[in-house]
Amino acid sequence: MKEQSTKTAAKRKFFKVVFSRAGIFVILILLQLLVSTVVTYYLREYATFVYSLLTVLEVVVLIYIINTEGNPAFKMTWILCVLAFPVIGTMFYVYVHLQLETRFLQNRLAALRMETEAYMDQNQEIVTALWNSKSANAQLSYYLSHQLGFPTYHNTEVEYFPIGEAKFESMKKELEKAEKFIFMEYFIVEEGLMWDTILDILKRKVEEGVEVRFMYDGMCAFDLLPYTYPKKLQKFGIKCKMSNKIRPFVSTVQNNRDHRKICVIDGQVGYVGGINLADEYINEKERFGHWKDTAVLLRGDAVQSLTMIFLQMWDVEEHGSEPYGKYLTKKAEKLNQELGYVIPYADSPFDNENVGEEVYFHILNHAKKYVHIMTPYLILDNEMLTTLTRAAKSGIEVIIIMPHIPDKWYAFAVAKTYYKELIEGGVQIYEYTPGFVHAKVFVSDDDTATVGSINLDFRSLYLHFENGVFIYNNPEVGQIEKDFQNTLAKSHNVTVTEVKNRGILTKVAGQVLRLVAPLM
């Protein structure tokens, strides 16, 4: 039994390596060499014709890439791939952009948004009050509501958790209170104290008649959970599924991971943030020093949006109509101005809107005093880089806290290539000395914040399914800033001298990998 378990674990690790981004690059290089060898030694009579045909195809693809819509950084990376690996790069680009499943998913999500639109209506009285309070935030509210269907809410209590352990304790208590339904959507799930404890509660709740739906990202099947794990949970009465199942070579949808972290209980309580369901997130297991992460609990009207966001993703592969109204709670009759404004939002790689990035841009562009940021990764496009430095040059205090002990050496090496330009532009960079920062937080001017799953890298901002919550004039913003200051006190200020003196291998690796940063 132990031998079988060891073989299974080894198999999972093998496939994870093979189908990782680094593994795919290695495979592309080997295939390029193989094609060149075959043409040179076995098809030499047709070599001129074959290379001419491939050159024409390469030029056509390059022209197409240049004229497509989208972020220039992605275009440059694809152009580099096509030029570096003419045969495989060209074929791989064509393969990726002819995916029917991607188009199906895009159309299905658009249809589901239309289905749920009636349940995401915007109270105009709230919008009017927001215009009178801060017109810039009213414009963001208009964008999120009219363009994407995410309303602005009053009557929502916010509780901020500065560490995974605090969120875990709160979550256990709230799950125990569930009477009608529990919806959970997470990127990482791993057996251990955290997940086993939650699973025991879910099984008990099912026996009490509570509807439980649990969804996790398909990447977990590589090395964290068996591929058949949903069937195991279904035997307990839990409705369970993997989102974006891994189907190597059959589909490229696996490039778009479900990175969201959502928990909804009875439509009255909801959690968002960066904390997944594995023991390192509550420091029960040490991987990269102390794990610093954050989350937010919402209690009130705004939870309705989290319910709809979850159901939209759940219903992608479902047939028939969802009784959405069954999962909604009655909104408060009077508006509570003291709780400020709360906007839960989600991001999809298929709606041509970079929602997470727009929220970050908004906070940076409308700050008056400061913008304080925590992020585990820092892989930026030119627009974000320019926005960060422009804010700093305008007299805004911009501070970014990064990990000191990274979880991915290559991502950290790329992040350091941005340090010099950011610091010289006035942005202060700190590294969390005790370990790894996994929090995704922006807080500004003592009145504005966003907490969610969205990293400052290309994958989160452009390729993954993400979610977060924008908070304005809620008393809990002060607690978010307090936590930032507490974290800052444990962090080391990075100087330009340190950046210049980093090892030659780190410099070279970072500069080379930055060429393909959009794929990292």
Coordinates of C-alpha atoms in Angstrom, one line a residue:
M1 CA 0.0 0.0 0.0
K2 CA 2.8 2.3 1.0
E3 CA 4.7 1.4 -2.2
Q4 CA 1.6 2.2 -4.3
S5 CA 1.2 5.5 -2.6
T6 CA 4.9 6.4 -3.3
K7 CA 4.5 5.5 -7.0
T8 CA 1.3 7.6 -7.2
A9 CA 3.1 10.6 -5.6
A10 CA 6.1 10.2 -7.9
K11 CA 3.8 10.1 -10.9
R12 CA 2.0 13.2 -9.9
K13 CA 5.3 15.1 -9.4
F14 CA 6.5 13.9 -12.8
F15 CA 3.4 15.2 -14.6
K16 CA 3.5 18.5 -12.6
V17 CA 7.1 19.0 -13.8
V18 CA 6.4 18.0 -17.4
F19 CA 3.3 20.3 -17.7
S20 CA 4.7 23.2 -15.7
R21 CA 5.7 26.3 -17.6
A22 CA 9.4 25.4 -17.3
G23 CA 8.6 21.9 -18.5
I24 CA 6.7 23.1 -21.5
F25 CA 9.6 25.4 -22.5
V26 CA 12.0 22.5 -22.4
I27 CA 9.6 20.4 -24.5
L28 CA 9.3 23.1 -27.1
I29 CA 13.1 23.4 -27.4
L30 CA 13.4 19.6 -27.8
L31 CA 10.7 19.5 -30.4
Q32 CA 12.3 22.3 -32.3
L33 CA 15.6 20.4 -32.4
L34 CA 13.7 17.2 -33.4
V35 CA 12.0 18.9 -36.3
S36 CA 15.2 20.6 -37.5
T37 CA 17.0 17.2 -37.4
V38 CA 14.2 15.4 -39.3
V39 CA 14.1 18.0 -42.0
T40 CA 17.9 18.2 -42.4
Y41 CA 18.7 14.4 -42.4
Y42 CA 15.5 12.7 -43.6
L43 CA 13.7 15.3 -45.8
R44 CA 16.7 17.0 -47.3
E45 CA 15.2 16.8 -50.8
Y46 CA 12.2 18.8 -49.6
A47 CA 14.1 21.0 -47.1
T48 CA 13.9 24.1 -49.2
F49 CA 10.1 23.7 -49.7
V50 CA 9.5 22.9 -46.1
Y51 CA 11.5 25.8 -44.7
S52 CA 9.9 28.2 -47.3
L53 CA 6.4 27.1 -46.2
L54 CA 7.3 27.4 -42.5
T55 CA 8.8 30.9 -43.2
V56 CA 5.6 32.1 -44.9
L57 CA 3.5 30.7 -42.0
E58 CA 5.8 32.4 -39.5
V59 CA 5.5 35.8 -41.2
V60 CA 1.7 35.4 -41.3
V61 CA 1.6 34.6 -37.6
L62 CA 3.9 37.5 -36.7
I63 CA 1.7 39.9 -38.7
Y64 CA -1.4 38.5 -37.0
I65 CA 0.2 38.8 -33.5
I66 CA 1.2 42.5 -34.1
N67 CA -2.4 43.4 -35.2
T68 CA -4.3 41.6 -32.4
E69 CA -5.8 43.4 -29.5
G70 CA -4.2 43.0 -26.0
N71 CA -1.3 43.8 -23.8
P72 CA 1.9 44.6 -25.8
A73 CA 4.0 42.5 -23.3
F74 CA 2.1 39.4 -24.3
K75 CA 2.6 40.2 -28.0
M76 CA 6.4 40.7 -27.5
T77 CA 6.7 37.4 -25.7
W78 CA 4.8 35.5 -28.5
I79 CA 6.9 37.2 -31.1
L80 CA 10.0 36.2 -29.2
C81 CA 8.8 32.6 -29.1
V82 CA 8.0 32.5 -32.8
L83 CA 11.4 34.0 -33.7
A84 CA 13.4 31.8 -31.4
F85 CA 11.5 28.6 -32.2
P86 CA 10.1 29.2 -35.7
V87 CA 8.6 25.8 -36.2
I88 CA 7.2 24.9 -32.8
G89 CA 6.6 28.5 -31.7
T90 CA 4.4 29.1 -34.7
M91 CA 2.5 25.9 -34.4
F92 CA 2.1 26.4 -30.6
Y93 CA 0.6 29.9 -31.2
V94 CA -1.8 28.6 -33.8
Y95 CA -2.8 25.7 -31.5
V96 CA -3.4 28.0 -28.5
H97 CA -5.5 30.5 -30.5
L98 CA -7.7 27.9 -32.3
Q99 CA -9.0 26.4 -29.1
L100 CA -12.8 25.8 -29.3
E101 CA -13.1 25.1 -25.6
T102 CA -11.8 28.5 -24.8
R103 CA -14.5 30.1 -27.0
F104 CA -17.1 27.9 -25.4
L105 CA -16.1 29.0 -22.0
Q106 CA -16.1 32.6 -23.0
N107 CA -19.6 32.3 -24.4
R108 CA -20.9 30.3 -21.5
L109 CA -19.6 32.8 -18.9
A110 CA -21.2 35.6 -20.9
A111 CA -24.5 33.8 -20.9
L112 CA -24.3 33.1 -17.2
R113 CA -23.7 36.7 -16.5
M114 CA -26.9 37.6 -18.4
E115 CA -28.8 35.0 -16.4
T116 CA -27.6 36.4 -13.0
E117 CA -27.9 40.1 -14.1
A118 CA -31.4 40.4 -12.5
Y119 CA -29.9 39.4 -9.1
M120 CA -27.1 41.9 -9.3
D121 CA -29.1 45.1 -9.6
Q122 CA -27.6 48.4 -8.4
N123 CA -29.4 50.5 -5.7
Q124 CA -29.2 54.0 -7.2
E125 CA -29.5 55.6 -3.7
I126 CA -26.1 54.1 -2.9
V127 CA -24.6 55.4 -6.1
T128 CA -25.9 58.9 -5.4
A129 CA -24.5 58.9 -1.9
L130 CA -21.1 57.7 -3.3
W131 CA -21.0 60.5 -5.8
N132 CA -21.5 63.0 -3.0
S133 CA -18.8 61.3 -0.9
K134 CA -16.0 60.7 -3.6
S135 CA -16.8 61.1 -7.3
A136 CA -13.7 59.1 -8.3
N137 CA -15.0 56.0 -6.4
A138 CA -18.4 56.6 -8.0
Q139 CA -16.8 56.3 -11.4
L140 CA -15.2 53.0 -10.4
S141 CA -18.5 51.8 -9.1
Y142 CA -20.1 52.7 -12.4
Y143 CA -17.4 50.7 -14.3
L144 CA -17.8 47.7 -12.1
S145 CA -21.6 47.7 -12.2
H146 CA -22.4 48.7 -15.8
Q147 CA -19.5 47.0 -17.5
L148 CA -19.2 43.8 -15.3
G149 CA -22.3 43.5 -13.2
F150 CA -20.8 44.0 -9.7
P151 CA -23.0 46.4 -7.6
T152 CA -21.9 48.7 -4.8
Y153 CA -23.4 47.9 -1.4
H154 CA -24.0 49.6 2.0
N155 CA -25.1 47.6 5.0
T156 CA -22.1 45.3 5.0
E157 CA -19.9 44.7 8.0
V158 CA -16.2 44.0 7.3
E159 CA -13.8 42.0 9.4
Y160 CA -10.2 41.8 8.5
F161 CA -7.9 38.9 9.3
P162 CA -4.2 39.7 9.4
I163 CA -3.1 36.1 9.5
G164 CA -4.4 32.7 8.3
E165 CA -4.9 31.3 11.8
A166 CA -7.4 34.0 12.6
K167 CA -9.4 33.4 9.5
F168 CA -9.4 29.7 10.1
E169 CA -10.8 30.1 13.6
S170 CA -13.5 32.4 12.4
M171 CA -14.4 30.1 9.5
K172 CA -14.8 27.1 11.7
K173 CA -17.3 29.0 13.9
E174 CA -19.3 30.4 10.9
L175 CA -19.4 27.0 9.1
E176 CA -20.9 25.5 12.3
K177 CA -23.7 28.0 12.2
A178 CA -24.7 27.1 8.6
E179 CA -28.4 26.2 8.2
K180 CA -29.2 26.4 4.5
F181 CA -26.1 26.2 2.2
I182 CA -22.3 26.5 2.1
F183 CA -20.5 27.4 -1.2
M184 CA -16.7 27.1 -1.3
E185 CA -14.3 27.8 -4.2
Y186 CA -10.5 27.5 -3.6
F187 CA -7.3 27.3 -5.7
I188 CA -5.3 25.0 -3.4
V189 CA -6.7 22.2 -1.2
E190 CA -4.4 19.8 0.6
E191 CA -5.1 17.2 3.3
G192 CA -3.9 18.2 6.7
L193 CA -5.2 19.9 9.9
M194 CA -6.9 22.8 8.1
W195 CA -8.8 20.9 5.4
D196 CA -9.5 17.8 7.5
T197 CA -11.1 20.0 10.2
I198 CA -13.2 21.9 7.6
L199 CA -14.2 18.6 5.9
D200 CA -15.4 17.2 9.1
I201 CA -17.7 20.2 9.6
L202 CA -19.0 20.0 6.0
K203 CA -19.8 16.3 6.4
R204 CA -21.7 17.0 9.6
K205 CA -23.6 19.9 8.0
V206 CA -24.7 17.7 5.1
E207 CA -26.2 15.2 7.6
E208 CA -28.1 18.2 9.1
G209 CA -29.6 18.9 5.7
V210 CA -27.4 21.8 4.7
E211 CA -26.5 22.0 0.9
V212 CA -22.8 22.0 0.5
R213 CA -21.0 22.7 -2.8
F214 CA -17.2 22.6 -3.0
M215 CA -15.1 23.5 -6.0
Y216 CA -11.3 23.5 -6.3
D217 CA -8.9 24.1 -9.1
G218 CA -7.8 21.2 -11.3
M219 CA -4.1 21.8 -10.7
C220 CA -4.6 20.1 -7.3
A221 CA -4.9 16.8 -9.1
F222 CA -1.2 17.0 -10.1
D223 CA 0.3 16.6 -6.6
L224 CA -2.2 17.5 -3.8
L225 CA -5.3 15.4 -4.3
P226 CA -6.3 12.2 -6.3
Y227 CA -8.0 12.9 -9.6
T228 CA -11.0 11.0 -8.2
Y229 CA -11.2 13.1 -5.1
P230 CA -14.6 14.8 -6.1
K231 CA -16.2 11.3 -6.1
K232 CA -14.9 10.7 -2.5
L233 CA -16.6 13.9 -1.3
Q234 CA -19.8 13.1 -3.3
K235 CA -20.1 9.9 -1.2
F236 CA -20.4 12.2 1.8
G237 CA -23.2 14.1 0.2
I238 CA -21.0 17.0 -0.7
K239 CA -21.5 18.4 -4.3
C240 CA -17.9 18.6 -5.5
K241 CA -16.1 19.4 -8.7
M242 CA -12.8 20.4 -10.2
S243 CA -12.8 23.7 -12.1
N244 CA -10.6 23.8 -15.3
K245 CA -9.6 20.1 -15.3
I246 CA -6.1 19.4 -16.6
R247 CA -6.3 17.9 -20.1
P248 CA -2.8 18.1 -21.5
F249 CA -2.5 18.6 -25.3
V250 CA -6.3 18.4 -25.6
S251 CA -7.0 21.9 -24.3
T252 CA -5.1 25.1 -23.3
V253 CA -7.8 26.2 -20.9
Q254 CA -5.6 24.9 -18.2
N255 CA -3.5 28.0 -18.7
N256 CA -6.4 29.9 -17.0
R257 CA -6.5 28.7 -13.4
D258 CA -9.3 29.3 -11.0
H259 CA -7.3 31.3 -8.5
R260 CA -10.3 32.5 -6.5
K261 CA -10.8 32.0 -2.8
I262 CA -14.5 32.3 -1.9
C263 CA -16.6 30.9 1.0
V264 CA -20.3 31.8 1.3
I265 CA -22.5 30.7 4.2
D266 CA -26.3 31.0 4.0
G267 CA -25.9 34.1 1.8
Q268 CA -25.2 36.1 4.9
V269 CA -21.5 35.6 5.5
G270 CA -18.7 35.5 3.0
Y271 CA -14.9 35.2 3.0
V272 CA -12.4 36.5 0.4
G273 CA -8.6 36.9 0.4
G274 CA -5.4 35.0 -0.3
I275 CA -5.8 32.1 2.1
N276 CA -6.2 28.6 0.6
L277 CA -7.1 25.4 2.4
A278 CA -3.7 23.9 3.3
D279 CA -1.6 23.8 6.5
E280 CA 1.1 26.3 5.4
Y281 CA -1.6 29.0 5.3
I282 CA -2.2 28.7 9.0
N283 CA 1.5 28.1 9.9
E284 CA 0.8 24.6 10.9
K285 CA 3.4 23.5 8.4
E286 CA 6.5 25.6 7.7
R287 CA 7.6 25.9 4.1
F288 CA 9.1 29.4 3.6
G289 CA 9.5 30.7 7.1
H290 CA 6.5 32.4 8.6
W291 CA 3.5 32.6 6.2
K292 CA 1.9 36.0 6.2
D293 CA -1.5 36.0 4.6
T294 CA -4.8 38.0 4.9
A295 CA -8.5 37.6 4.4
V296 CA -11.8 39.5 4.9
L297 CA -15.1 38.5 6.2
L298 CA -18.2 40.2 4.8
R299 CA -21.5 40.1 6.7
G300 CA -24.6 41.7 5.0
D301 CA -25.9 42.7 1.7
A302 CA -22.6 42.5 -0.3
V303 CA -22.4 38.7 0.2
Q304 CA -25.1 38.4 -2.5
S305 CA -22.4 39.2 -5.1
L306 CA -20.2 36.5 -3.8
T307 CA -23.0 34.0 -4.1
M308 CA -23.6 35.0 -7.7
I309 CA -19.9 34.9 -8.5
F310 CA -19.6 31.4 -7.2
L311 CA -22.7 30.1 -9.0
Q312 CA -21.5 31.6 -12.3
M313 CA -18.4 29.5 -12.1
W314 CA -20.2 26.4 -10.8
D315 CA -22.7 26.4 -13.6
V316 CA -20.2 26.6 -16.5
E317 CA -20.5 22.9 -17.1
E318 CA -24.0 22.5 -15.7
H319 CA -27.1 22.0 -17.8
G320 CA -30.6 23.3 -16.9
S321 CA -31.5 26.4 -15.0
E322 CA -30.2 27.4 -11.5
P323 CA -32.7 28.6 -8.9
Y324 CA -30.6 31.7 -8.1
G325 CA -33.3 33.3 -6.0
K326 CA -33.2 30.4 -3.6
Y327 CA -29.8 31.5 -2.4
L328 CA -30.4 35.2 -2.0
T329 CA -31.2 36.8 1.3
K330 CA -33.4 39.9 1.9
K331 CA -31.4 43.1 1.9
A332 CA -31.6 45.6 4.7
E333 CA -34.4 48.1 4.3
K334 CA -32.5 51.1 5.6
L335 CA -29.0 52.1 4.4
N336 CA -26.3 52.2 7.0
Q337 CA -23.9 55.0 6.0
E338 CA -21.5 54.2 8.9
L339 CA -20.4 51.0 7.2
G340 CA -19.3 52.8 4.1
Y341 CA -19.2 51.1 0.7
V342 CA -18.3 47.5 -0.3
I343 CA -17.9 46.1 -3.8
P344 CA -17.1 42.4 -4.2
Y345 CA -15.7 41.8 -7.7
A346 CA -14.3 39.0 -9.8
D347 CA -12.0 38.8 -12.8
S348 CA -12.1 36.5 -15.8
P349 CA -9.5 36.0 -18.5
F350 CA -12.4 35.8 -21.1
D351 CA -14.3 39.1 -20.7
N352 CA -11.7 41.4 -22.2
E353 CA -11.6 43.4 -19.0
N354 CA -8.7 43.5 -16.6
V355 CA -10.8 44.1 -13.5
G356 CA -8.1 43.5 -10.8
E357 CA -5.6 45.7 -12.5
E358 CA -8.2 48.5 -13.0
V359 CA -9.0 48.4 -9.3
Y360 CA -5.3 48.7 -8.5
F361 CA -4.8 51.5 -11.1
H362 CA -7.8 53.3 -9.6
I363 CA -6.3 53.3 -6.1
L364 CA -2.9 54.4 -7.3
N365 CA -4.3 57.2 -9.5
H366 CA -6.6 58.7 -6.9
A367 CA -4.5 58.5 -3.8
K368 CA -3.8 61.7 -1.9
K369 CA -1.3 60.6 0.7
Y370 CA -0.2 57.0 0.4
V371 CA -0.7 53.6 -1.2
H372 CA 0.6 50.6 0.8
I373 CA 0.8 47.3 -1.0
M374 CA 1.5 43.7 0.0
T375 CA 2.1 41.1 -2.8
P376 CA 4.0 37.8 -3.1
Y377 CA 5.0 38.5 -6.7
L378 CA 6.1 41.5 -8.7
I379 CA 6.1 40.8 -12.4
L380 CA 4.9 44.0 -14.0
D381 CA 3.9 45.3 -17.4
N382 CA 5.0 48.8 -18.5
E383 CA 1.6 50.4 -17.6
M384 CA 1.7 49.2 -14.0
L385 CA 5.4 50.0 -13.6
T386 CA 4.7 53.6 -14.9
T387 CA 1.6 54.0 -12.7
L388 CA 3.6 53.0 -9.5
T389 CA 6.5 55.3 -10.2
R390 CA 4.3 58.2 -11.4
A391 CA 2.3 58.0 -8.1
A392 CA 5.6 58.1 -6.1
K393 CA 7.0 61.0 -8.2
S394 CA 3.8 62.9 -7.5
G395 CA 4.5 62.9 -3.8
I396 CA 2.4 59.8 -2.9
E397 CA 4.1 57.4 -0.4
V398 CA 4.1 54.1 -2.3
I399 CA 5.5 51.2 -0.3
I400 CA 5.5 47.5 -1.5
I401 CA 6.1 44.7 0.9
M402 CA 7.5 41.5 -0.7
P403 CA 8.6 38.2 0.7
H404 CA 12.2 37.8 1.9
I405 CA 11.9 34.0 1.6
P406 CA 10.3 33.3 -1.8
D407 CA 8.3 30.2 -2.8
K408 CA 9.5 30.4 -6.4
W409 CA 13.1 31.4 -7.0
Y410 CA 12.5 32.2 -10.7
A411 CA 9.6 34.6 -10.0
F412 CA 11.7 36.2 -7.2
A413 CA 14.6 36.6 -9.6
V414 CA 12.3 38.4 -12.1
A415 CA 10.8 40.6 -9.4
K416 CA 14.3 41.9 -8.5
T417 CA 14.8 43.1 -12.0
Y418 CA 12.1 45.7 -11.3
Y419 CA 13.5 46.8 -8.0
K420 CA 16.1 49.3 -9.3
E421 CA 13.6 51.2 -11.5
L422 CA 10.9 51.3 -8.9
I423 CA 13.3 52.5 -6.1
E424 CA 14.9 55.1 -8.3
G425 CA 11.3 56.2 -9.2
G426 CA 10.5 56.8 -5.5
V427 CA 8.8 53.5 -4.7
Q428 CA 9.9 52.0 -1.4
I429 CA 10.4 48.2 -1.4
Y430 CA 10.6 46.1 1.7
E431 CA 11.0 42.4 2.2
Y432 CA 9.2 40.5 5.0
T433 CA 12.2 39.2 7.0
P434 CA 10.4 36.4 8.9
G435 CA 9.4 34.6 5.7
F436 CA 6.8 34.6 2.9
V437 CA 4.2 37.3 2.2
H438 CA 1.2 35.7 0.3
A439 CA -1.2 38.6 1.0
K440 CA -2.7 40.6 -1.8
V441 CA -3.6 44.0 -0.3
F442 CA -3.8 47.6 -1.4
V443 CA -4.6 50.2 1.3
S444 CA -4.7 54.0 0.8
D445 CA -5.4 57.3 2.6
D446 CA -7.0 55.6 5.7
D447 CA -10.3 55.2 3.8
T448 CA -9.7 52.9 0.8
A449 CA -8.6 49.3 0.5
T450 CA -8.9 46.1 -1.5
V451 CA -8.2 42.6 -0.4
G452 CA -8.4 39.5 -2.6
S453 CA -6.6 36.8 -4.5
I454 CA -4.9 39.0 -7.2
N455 CA -1.1 39.1 -7.3
L456 CA 0.9 41.8 -9.0
D457 CA 1.9 39.6 -11.8
F458 CA 0.8 38.8 -15.4
R459 CA -1.0 35.5 -14.5
S460 CA -3.2 37.1 -11.9
L461 CA -3.9 40.3 -13.8
Y462 CA -4.5 38.7 -17.2
L463 CA -4.8 34.9 -17.2
H464 CA -6.5 33.6 -14.1
F465 CA -10.0 33.7 -12.6
E466 CA -9.6 36.0 -9.5
N467 CA -11.7 37.8 -7.0
G468 CA -11.5 40.6 -4.4
V469 CA -13.4 43.2 -2.5
F470 CA -13.1 47.0 -2.8
I471 CA -13.8 48.8 0.5
Y472 CA -14.3 52.5 1.1
N473 CA -15.1 54.5 4.2
N474 CA -15.5 51.3 6.3
P475 CA -14.0 51.4 9.8
E476 CA -12.1 48.2 9.1
V477 CA -9.8 50.0 6.6
G478 CA -8.0 51.3 9.7
Q479 CA -7.2 47.8 10.8
I480 CA -5.8 46.9 7.3
E481 CA -3.4 49.9 7.5
K482 CA -2.5 48.9 11.1
D483 CA -1.6 45.4 10.0
F484 CA 0.5 46.9 7.1
Q485 CA 2.4 49.0 9.6
N486 CA 2.9 46.0 11.9
T487 CA 4.2 43.9 8.9
L488 CA 6.4 46.8 7.8
A489 CA 8.1 46.9 11.2
K490 CA 9.2 43.3 10.6
S491 CA 10.5 44.0 7.1
H492 CA 13.8 45.1 5.6
N493 CA 14.1 48.2 3.4
V494 CA 15.8 47.2 0.1
T495 CA 18.2 49.8 -1.2
V496 CA 19.6 50.3 -4.7
T497 CA 23.0 49.3 -3.5
E498 CA 21.7 45.9 -2.4
V499 CA 20.0 45.5 -5.8
K500 CA 23.2 46.3 -7.7
N501 CA 25.2 43.9 -5.5
R502 CA 23.0 40.8 -6.0
G503 CA 24.7 37.7 -7.4
I504 CA 25.6 37.5 -11.1
L505 CA 23.5 34.3 -11.5
T506 CA 20.4 36.0 -10.0
K507 CA 20.9 39.0 -12.3
V508 CA 21.3 36.9 -15.4
A509 CA 18.5 34.5 -14.6
G510 CA 16.1 37.4 -13.8
Q511 CA 17.0 39.3 -17.0
V512 CA 16.6 36.2 -19.2
L513 CA 13.4 35.1 -17.5
R514 CA 11.9 38.6 -17.8
L515 CA 11.8 38.0 -21.6
V516 CA 9.0 35.5 -20.9
A517 CA 7.6 37.3 -17.9
P518 CA 4.0 37.3 -19.2
L519 CA 4.0 33.5 -19.1
M520 CA 5.2 33.3 -15.5

